[in-house]
Amino acid sequence: MHPSGNPAESGQHELHVQHIACANNAAFVLRFIVQRLDGDRVISQTPTGGGFPAGQTRSVDLSALRFHGQALDVGDRVRIRARALGGTRRDGPSVAFAPNGHTATFSVRGTTLSFSINPV
């Protein structure tokens, strides 16, 4: 957590966002969850809805999510964990939460057994 409540004032140059968007540019139906992190360790996760087909993008407002009944604090780290229906799972890069209206968009590309998650 950042003491000032404003990550820009902390001198850090990491990505702080309120929304995460996942663009399905892959050859499968995609599902994803949002994981809350402590360092590299997952401490909780929450679903984001059902699967969606290639060519669509889904967005999640992180300020509306609850992890074990708790809202995110400014600076909390999260990442998406994407799952190809009928295939494997992959973790995306992490971002820090801030209620600033900004969006981190990630593109999922590949096939059910071999795909990538990259920032747009």
Tab-separated table of C-alpha atoms in Angstrom:
chain	number	residue	atom	x	y	z
A	1	MET	CA	0.000	0.000	0.000
A	2	HIS	CA	1.207	3.523	-0.709
A	3	PRO	CA	1.099	5.910	2.278
A	4	SER	CA	-0.065	8.931	0.284
A	5	GLY	CA	-2.905	7.020	-1.381
A	6	ASN	CA	-1.649	8.352	-4.717
A	7	PRO	CA	0.841	6.029	-6.411
A	8	ALA	CA	2.096	8.849	-8.634
A	9	GLU	CA	3.376	10.644	-5.529
A	10	SER	CA	5.280	7.591	-4.312
A	11	GLY	CA	7.956	7.863	-7.014
A	12	GLN	CA	7.127	4.415	-8.367
A	13	HIS	CA	6.683	3.921	-12.090
A	14	GLU	CA	4.582	0.774	-12.104
A	15	LEU	CA	1.224	0.457	-13.791
A	16	HIS	CA	-1.728	1.366	-11.529
A	17	VAL	CA	-5.188	0.667	-12.913
A	18	GLN	CA	-8.832	0.423	-11.935
A	19	HIS	CA	-9.913	-1.851	-14.792
A	20	ILE	CA	-8.452	-4.953	-16.417
A	21	ALA	CA	-9.505	-5.849	-19.953
A	22	CYS	CA	-8.795	-9.163	-21.626
A	23	ALA	CA	-8.911	-9.307	-25.445
A	24	ASN	CA	-9.488	-12.804	-26.799
A	25	ASN	CA	-7.322	-12.933	-29.922
A	26	ALA	CA	-6.911	-16.691	-29.618
A	27	ALA	CA	-8.446	-19.711	-31.297
A	28	PHE	CA	-10.623	-20.806	-28.344
A	29	VAL	CA	-13.294	-19.787	-25.852
A	30	LEU	CA	-11.574	-17.942	-22.996
A	31	ARG	CA	-12.343	-17.638	-19.291
A	32	PHE	CA	-10.359	-15.612	-16.794
A	33	ILE	CA	-10.256	-14.900	-13.088
A	34	VAL	CA	-8.530	-12.111	-11.171
A	35	GLN	CA	-5.978	-13.159	-8.560
A	36	ARG	CA	-4.872	-10.976	-5.649
A	37	LEU	CA	-1.154	-11.311	-4.922
A	38	ASP	CA	1.226	-10.949	-2.005
A	39	GLY	CA	4.550	-10.788	-3.802
A	40	ASP	CA	4.358	-13.714	-6.237
A	41	ARG	CA	1.982	-15.699	-4.011
A	42	VAL	CA	-1.757	-15.865	-4.765
A	43	ILE	CA	-3.693	-14.987	-1.616
A	44	SER	CA	-7.196	-15.027	-3.119
A	45	GLN	CA	-9.044	-14.979	-6.406
A	46	THR	CA	-12.441	-14.107	-7.775
A	47	PRO	CA	-14.331	-15.146	-10.920
A	48	THR	CA	-15.129	-12.607	-13.627
A	49	GLY	CA	-17.970	-14.342	-15.459
A	50	GLY	CA	-18.348	-16.973	-18.137
A	51	GLY	CA	-16.307	-17.796	-21.172
A	52	PHE	CA	-16.241	-15.585	-24.246
A	53	PRO	CA	-15.324	-16.336	-27.861
A	54	ALA	CA	-12.420	-15.159	-29.994
A	55	GLY	CA	-12.719	-11.592	-31.235
A	56	GLN	CA	-14.307	-10.252	-28.038
A	57	THR	CA	-12.912	-8.256	-25.115
A	58	ARG	CA	-14.137	-8.390	-21.520
A	59	SER	CA	-13.381	-5.772	-18.897
A	60	VAL	CA	-13.532	-5.937	-15.101
A	61	ASP	CA	-13.739	-3.006	-12.667
A	62	LEU	CA	-11.309	-3.993	-9.926
A	63	SER	CA	-12.955	-1.612	-7.444
A	64	ALA	CA	-16.146	-3.707	-7.649
A	65	LEU	CA	-14.418	-7.026	-6.858
A	66	ARG	CA	-14.228	-8.572	-3.403
A	67	PHE	CA	-11.551	-10.997	-2.266
A	68	HIS	CA	-12.680	-12.937	0.813
A	69	GLY	CA	-15.203	-10.128	1.334
A	70	GLN	CA	-12.547	-7.389	1.171
A	71	ALA	CA	-12.103	-4.652	-1.433
A	72	LEU	CA	-8.664	-3.921	-2.868
A	73	ASP	CA	-6.508	-1.217	-1.307
A	74	VAL	CA	-4.475	1.216	-3.395
A	75	GLY	CA	-1.276	-0.529	-4.441
A	76	ASP	CA	-2.597	-4.089	-4.045
A	77	ARG	CA	-1.266	-6.293	-6.855
A	78	VAL	CA	-3.502	-8.413	-9.071
A	79	ARG	CA	-3.171	-10.448	-12.246
A	80	ILE	CA	-5.426	-12.362	-14.579
A	81	ARG	CA	-5.305	-16.139	-14.838
A	82	ALA	CA	-6.661	-17.144	-18.236
A	83	ARG	CA	-8.030	-20.559	-19.131
A	84	ALA	CA	-8.602	-21.988	-22.571
A	85	LEU	CA	-11.743	-24.127	-22.481
A	86	GLY	CA	-10.536	-27.617	-23.287
A	87	GLY	CA	-6.926	-26.565	-22.741
A	88	THR	CA	-4.437	-25.106	-20.303
A	89	ARG	CA	-4.155	-22.089	-17.960
A	90	ARG	CA	-1.683	-19.202	-17.939
A	91	ASP	CA	-0.958	-16.259	-15.628
A	92	GLY	CA	-0.753	-12.724	-16.969
A	93	PRO	CA	1.542	-9.948	-15.746
A	94	SER	CA	0.596	-8.259	-12.489
A	95	VAL	CA	-0.573	-4.668	-12.081
A	96	ALA	CA	-1.269	-2.501	-9.037
A	97	PHE	CA	-4.764	-1.286	-8.164
A	98	ALA	CA	-5.733	2.383	-7.923
A	99	PRO	CA	-9.238	3.861	-8.348
A	100	ASN	CA	-8.065	6.129	-11.178
A	101	GLY	CA	-10.237	5.057	-14.134
A	102	HIS	CA	-7.246	3.658	-16.063
A	103	THR	CA	-7.376	0.286	-17.831
A	104	ALA	CA	-4.712	-2.362	-18.406
A	105	THR	CA	-5.558	-4.388	-21.509
A	106	PHE	CA	-4.066	-7.810	-22.132
A	107	SER	CA	-4.163	-9.725	-25.412
A	108	VAL	CA	-4.501	-13.509	-25.318
A	109	ARG	CA	-3.154	-15.241	-28.467
A	110	GLY	CA	-2.548	-18.837	-29.433
A	111	THR	CA	-4.214	-22.214	-29.205
A	112	THR	CA	-5.747	-24.191	-26.324
A	113	LEU	CA	-2.451	-25.811	-25.348
A	114	SER	CA	-0.041	-22.976	-26.152
A	115	PHE	CA	-1.045	-19.360	-25.660
A	116	SER	CA	0.386	-16.094	-24.362
A	117	ILE	CA	-0.941	-13.134	-22.356
A	118	ASN	CA	0.703	-9.810	-23.194
A	119	PRO	CA	-0.013	-6.156	-22.418
A	120	VAL	CA	-1.466	-4.161	-25.302
